[in-house]
Amino acid sequence: MTGIDVPEGGDLPEGTGVSQGADVSQGIARRVLTVPHPLLTERARPADPGDPRTAVAVADLLATLRRLMPYTGLSAPQIGMPLRIIAFDVSRHPHARSCAGEVVLLNPRLVAASRWEPGREGCVSVPGFAGGTVRAARISVRGDLPGGASVTVHADTVEARCVQHQLDHLDGTLFLDRISEAGAFHPAWLGTAVPALTRPEASQPAPMRGS
C-alpha cells in the first residue's frame, strides 16, 4: 500500500502532496552544505510546529529543493538549519512507483520497513559520487505537517529510498556510512549540474530568522 494517511483533519489522496500549511512565498534557496561540513554529522534537534523559526526553515527548505530539481529530497541540516525537517518529491523520477507529491515532514520517524534491497544513490552534499546501499523498498513514516496535523506516508522503491536517505541526515548519517562494500563507491555523473545557489552566508550554519 502506498499513499498518505491523515488520522485527523480530513483526507489527502495520494499524489496531492502534503506541503500544505507551509508558506513558501518568503522562502530563500540556500547554499547546500557539502562534506566535510561538521553540521552534516550532527544530530538535528526537534522542530516545533508552532515556532516561527520552523516556518522559515520549511519555506527555505522547499525553495532550495525546488531549485535543485531533479534531486528528489533534502533535509534542513543540509541547508544549515539543524532541525528535524525533511522535504521530498519524486514526481519527476522516471522509476518512482509511489509518489505522494511534494511532502514536508516535521520530526519524521520510521514506523515500518520491509523488503530490504540493494540500490545506488548519491547526495547533493557529496557531489560527484554515488554508492551502493541496502534500504527497505517499502516503508511507512510518521510525522507532522507544517500546519501541525500528523500524517503517515507509505512509500515504495525510489520514494522509500529517498525518505530513508533524508531520515539519515537528521541523525548525522551520510550515505557514505551505509555503503555496502568498498567497490560500491564510485564517481557518478547525474546528467545535470547542480544549480548555483548564490547565498554566500548560507554556507555557514544559517541564522534562525525570527529569533
Tab-separated table of C-alpha atoms in Angstrom:
chain	number	residue	atom	x	y	z
A	1	MET	CA	0.000	0.000	0.000
A	2	THR	CA	1.234	3.481	-0.834
A	3	GLY	CA	-0.197	6.891	-0.112
A	4	ILE	CA	-0.914	9.140	2.852
A	5	ASP	CA	-2.958	8.531	5.994
A	6	VAL	CA	-4.309	11.562	7.834
A	7	PRO	CA	-5.666	10.400	11.213
A	8	GLU	CA	-7.316	13.744	11.944
A	9	GLY	CA	-8.478	16.698	9.913
A	10	GLY	CA	-9.655	15.143	6.653
A	11	ASP	CA	-8.323	13.089	3.785
A	12	LEU	CA	-5.435	13.768	1.419
A	13	PRO	CA	-5.406	11.389	-1.571
A	14	GLU	CA	-2.137	10.088	-2.928
A	15	GLY	CA	-0.419	12.465	-5.311
A	16	THR	CA	-1.675	15.735	-3.832
A	17	GLY	CA	1.376	16.270	-1.645
A	18	VAL	CA	1.478	17.314	1.990
A	19	SER	CA	3.332	20.588	1.995
A	20	GLN	CA	0.026	22.236	2.955
A	21	GLY	CA	0.457	24.649	5.833
A	22	ALA	CA	3.835	25.795	4.505
A	23	ASP	CA	4.065	29.408	3.332
A	24	VAL	CA	6.834	29.258	0.756
A	25	SER	CA	6.337	32.775	-0.590
A	26	GLN	CA	9.231	34.094	1.507
A	27	GLY	CA	11.457	31.052	1.074
A	28	ILE	CA	15.093	31.542	0.089
A	29	ALA	CA	17.083	28.997	-1.930
A	30	ARG	CA	20.108	28.424	0.276
A	31	ARG	CA	23.530	27.024	-0.473
A	32	VAL	CA	23.677	23.299	0.316
A	33	LEU	CA	26.384	22.239	2.755
A	34	THR	CA	28.850	19.641	1.485
A	35	VAL	CA	31.233	17.261	3.205
A	36	PRO	CA	33.207	17.699	5.385
A	37	HIS	CA	30.991	20.373	6.975
A	38	PRO	CA	30.558	19.357	10.649
A	39	LEU	CA	26.817	20.072	10.713
A	40	LEU	CA	26.267	17.130	8.352
A	41	THR	CA	27.410	14.676	11.026
A	42	GLU	CA	25.428	16.138	13.934
A	43	ARG	CA	22.036	15.013	15.197
A	44	ALA	CA	19.319	17.573	14.453
A	45	ARG	CA	17.013	18.840	17.178
A	46	PRO	CA	13.191	18.507	17.166
A	47	ALA	CA	11.229	21.097	15.207
A	48	ASP	CA	8.403	22.949	16.960
A	49	PRO	CA	5.464	23.379	14.528
A	50	GLY	CA	4.361	26.498	16.410
A	51	ASP	CA	7.739	28.244	16.284
A	52	PRO	CA	8.005	30.972	13.596
A	53	ARG	CA	11.593	29.869	13.005
A	54	THR	CA	10.293	26.466	11.931
A	55	ALA	CA	8.129	28.134	9.287
A	56	VAL	CA	11.228	29.933	7.988
A	57	ALA	CA	13.141	26.654	7.804
A	58	VAL	CA	10.288	24.940	5.932
A	59	ALA	CA	9.977	27.763	3.404
A	60	ASP	CA	13.723	27.851	2.753
A	61	LEU	CA	13.927	24.056	2.506
A	62	LEU	CA	11.181	23.921	-0.121
A	63	ALA	CA	12.641	26.831	-2.069
A	64	THR	CA	16.017	25.111	-2.124
A	65	LEU	CA	14.637	21.701	-3.127
A	66	ARG	CA	12.654	23.216	-5.980
A	67	ARG	CA	15.804	24.938	-7.197
A	68	LEU	CA	17.713	21.647	-7.032
A	69	MET	CA	15.396	19.595	-9.242
A	70	PRO	CA	15.846	16.826	-10.388
A	71	TYR	CA	17.204	15.965	-6.923
A	72	THR	CA	14.356	14.310	-5.057
A	73	GLY	CA	14.899	15.188	-1.397
A	74	LEU	CA	16.563	17.495	1.090
A	75	SER	CA	16.856	17.866	4.854
A	76	ALA	CA	17.057	21.016	6.955
A	77	PRO	CA	20.594	20.253	8.221
A	78	GLN	CA	21.824	20.277	4.617
A	79	ILE	CA	20.936	23.972	4.346
A	80	GLY	CA	22.489	24.856	7.685
A	81	MET	CA	19.381	24.532	9.859
A	82	PRO	CA	19.833	21.729	12.428
A	83	LEU	CA	16.123	20.872	12.730
A	84	ARG	CA	14.323	17.573	12.154
A	85	ILE	CA	12.596	18.547	8.914
A	86	ILE	CA	12.693	16.783	5.550
A	87	ALA	CA	11.214	17.554	2.143
A	88	PHE	CA	10.907	15.226	-0.834
A	89	ASP	CA	9.222	14.986	-4.214
A	90	VAL	CA	9.842	12.053	-6.580
A	91	SER	CA	7.171	13.067	-9.091
A	92	ARG	CA	9.789	13.657	-11.805
A	93	HIS	CA	11.748	10.461	-11.205
A	94	PRO	CA	11.221	8.017	-14.089
A	95	HIS	CA	11.344	4.913	-11.883
A	96	ALA	CA	9.143	6.058	-8.988
A	97	ARG	CA	6.258	3.701	-8.177
A	98	SER	CA	4.725	5.537	-5.237
A	99	CYS	CA	4.510	9.319	-5.315
A	100	ALA	CA	2.949	11.356	-2.512
A	101	GLY	CA	3.781	14.589	-4.317
A	102	GLU	CA	5.725	17.369	-2.646
A	103	VAL	CA	5.973	16.403	1.019
A	104	VAL	CA	7.322	18.251	4.046
A	105	LEU	CA	7.504	16.394	7.361
A	106	LEU	CA	8.493	17.717	10.758
A	107	ASN	CA	10.010	15.280	13.258
A	108	PRO	CA	9.550	12.271	10.942
A	109	ARG	CA	10.154	8.764	12.227
A	110	LEU	CA	10.210	5.390	10.525
A	111	VAL	CA	7.389	3.174	11.809
A	112	ALA	CA	7.576	0.238	9.370
A	113	ALA	CA	10.137	-1.117	6.897
A	114	SER	CA	10.278	-4.250	4.750
A	115	ARG	CA	11.747	-5.803	1.578
A	116	TRP	CA	15.364	-4.782	2.010
A	117	GLU	CA	17.051	-4.349	-1.373
A	118	PRO	CA	20.392	-3.075	-2.720
A	119	GLY	CA	20.411	0.089	-4.770
A	120	ARG	CA	22.517	3.011	-5.897
A	121	GLU	CA	22.234	6.503	-4.502
A	122	GLY	CA	24.024	9.810	-4.383
A	123	CYS	CA	23.713	13.011	-2.404
A	124	VAL	CA	23.858	16.714	-3.198
A	125	SER	CA	26.018	17.091	-0.068
A	126	VAL	CA	28.526	14.581	-1.515
A	127	PRO	CA	28.770	15.940	-5.066
A	128	GLY	CA	30.125	13.813	-7.866
A	129	PHE	CA	29.899	10.414	-6.185
A	130	ALA	CA	27.421	7.558	-5.823
A	131	GLY	CA	27.406	4.321	-3.896
A	132	GLY	CA	25.598	1.050	-3.338
A	133	THR	CA	23.470	0.798	-0.192
A	134	VAL	CA	20.832	-1.565	1.147
A	135	ARG	CA	17.496	0.048	2.047
A	136	ALA	CA	13.930	-1.032	2.699
A	137	ALA	CA	11.891	-0.953	-0.513
A	138	ARG	CA	8.643	-0.400	1.380
A	139	ILE	CA	8.276	1.903	4.378
A	140	SER	CA	5.847	3.892	6.477
A	141	VAL	CA	6.992	7.148	8.048
A	142	ARG	CA	5.052	9.274	10.511
A	143	GLY	CA	5.475	12.990	11.081
A	144	ASP	CA	3.773	16.362	11.337
A	145	LEU	CA	2.763	18.734	8.576
A	146	PRO	CA	3.929	22.351	8.801
A	147	GLY	CA	0.398	23.211	9.933
A	148	GLY	CA	0.612	20.754	12.834
A	149	ALA	CA	-1.513	17.792	11.663
A	150	SER	CA	0.004	14.313	11.982
A	151	VAL	CA	0.263	12.093	8.895
A	152	THR	CA	1.677	8.730	7.904
A	153	VAL	CA	3.262	8.404	4.464
A	154	HIS	CA	3.560	4.956	2.859
A	155	ALA	CA	6.265	4.733	0.200
A	156	ASP	CA	7.773	2.169	-2.177
A	157	THR	CA	11.047	1.825	-4.111
A	158	VAL	CA	12.500	5.201	-5.173
A	159	GLU	CA	10.369	7.231	-2.777
A	160	ALA	CA	11.139	4.854	0.099
A	161	ARG	CA	14.873	5.103	-0.563
A	162	CYS	CA	14.684	8.889	-0.793
A	163	VAL	CA	12.847	9.191	2.530
A	164	GLN	CA	15.297	6.889	4.327
A	165	HIS	CA	18.201	8.907	2.934
A	166	GLN	CA	16.696	12.116	4.343
A	167	LEU	CA	15.940	10.500	7.708
A	168	ASP	CA	19.615	9.565	7.952
A	169	HIS	CA	20.592	13.211	7.506
A	170	LEU	CA	18.590	14.107	10.620
A	171	ASP	CA	20.803	11.769	12.641
A	172	GLY	CA	24.062	12.960	11.110
A	173	THR	CA	24.422	9.863	8.917
A	174	LEU	CA	25.577	10.140	5.297
A	175	PHE	CA	25.014	7.539	2.605
A	176	LEU	CA	28.800	7.061	2.724
A	177	ASP	CA	28.288	5.431	6.128
A	178	ARG	CA	25.950	2.854	4.594
A	179	ILE	CA	27.927	1.823	1.524
A	180	SER	CA	27.819	-1.955	1.437
A	181	GLU	CA	31.376	-2.562	0.186
A	182	ALA	CA	34.438	-0.639	-0.930
A	183	GLY	CA	33.801	-1.260	-4.619
A	184	ALA	CA	30.301	0.222	-4.336
A	185	PHE	CA	31.632	3.786	-4.047
A	186	HIS	CA	32.471	5.416	-7.356
A	187	PRO	CA	32.327	8.676	-9.306
A	188	ALA	CA	28.887	9.444	-10.665
A	189	TRP	CA	27.565	11.630	-13.438
A	190	LEU	CA	23.996	12.590	-12.604
A	191	GLY	CA	23.265	14.080	-16.001
A	192	THR	CA	22.780	17.632	-14.791
A	193	ALA	CA	24.765	20.269	-12.981
A	194	VAL	CA	23.751	21.330	-9.507
A	195	PRO	CA	22.219	24.812	-9.805
A	196	ALA	CA	24.308	27.588	-8.311
A	197	LEU	CA	22.708	28.720	-5.078
A	198	THR	CA	24.399	32.026	-4.557
A	199	ARG	CA	23.552	32.941	-1.000
A	200	PRO	CA	27.092	33.139	0.488
A	201	GLU	CA	26.062	33.365	4.128
A	202	ALA	CA	24.184	30.078	3.790
A	203	SER	CA	27.478	28.195	3.505
A	204	GLN	CA	27.644	28.637	7.278
A	205	PRO	CA	25.004	27.319	9.705
A	206	ALA	CA	22.052	29.536	8.917
A	207	PRO	CA	20.830	32.060	11.462
A	208	MET	CA	17.308	31.197	12.570
A	209	ARG	CA	15.350	34.185	11.327
A	210	GLY	CA	12.550	35.169	13.647
A	211	SER	CA	14.555	34.607	16.816
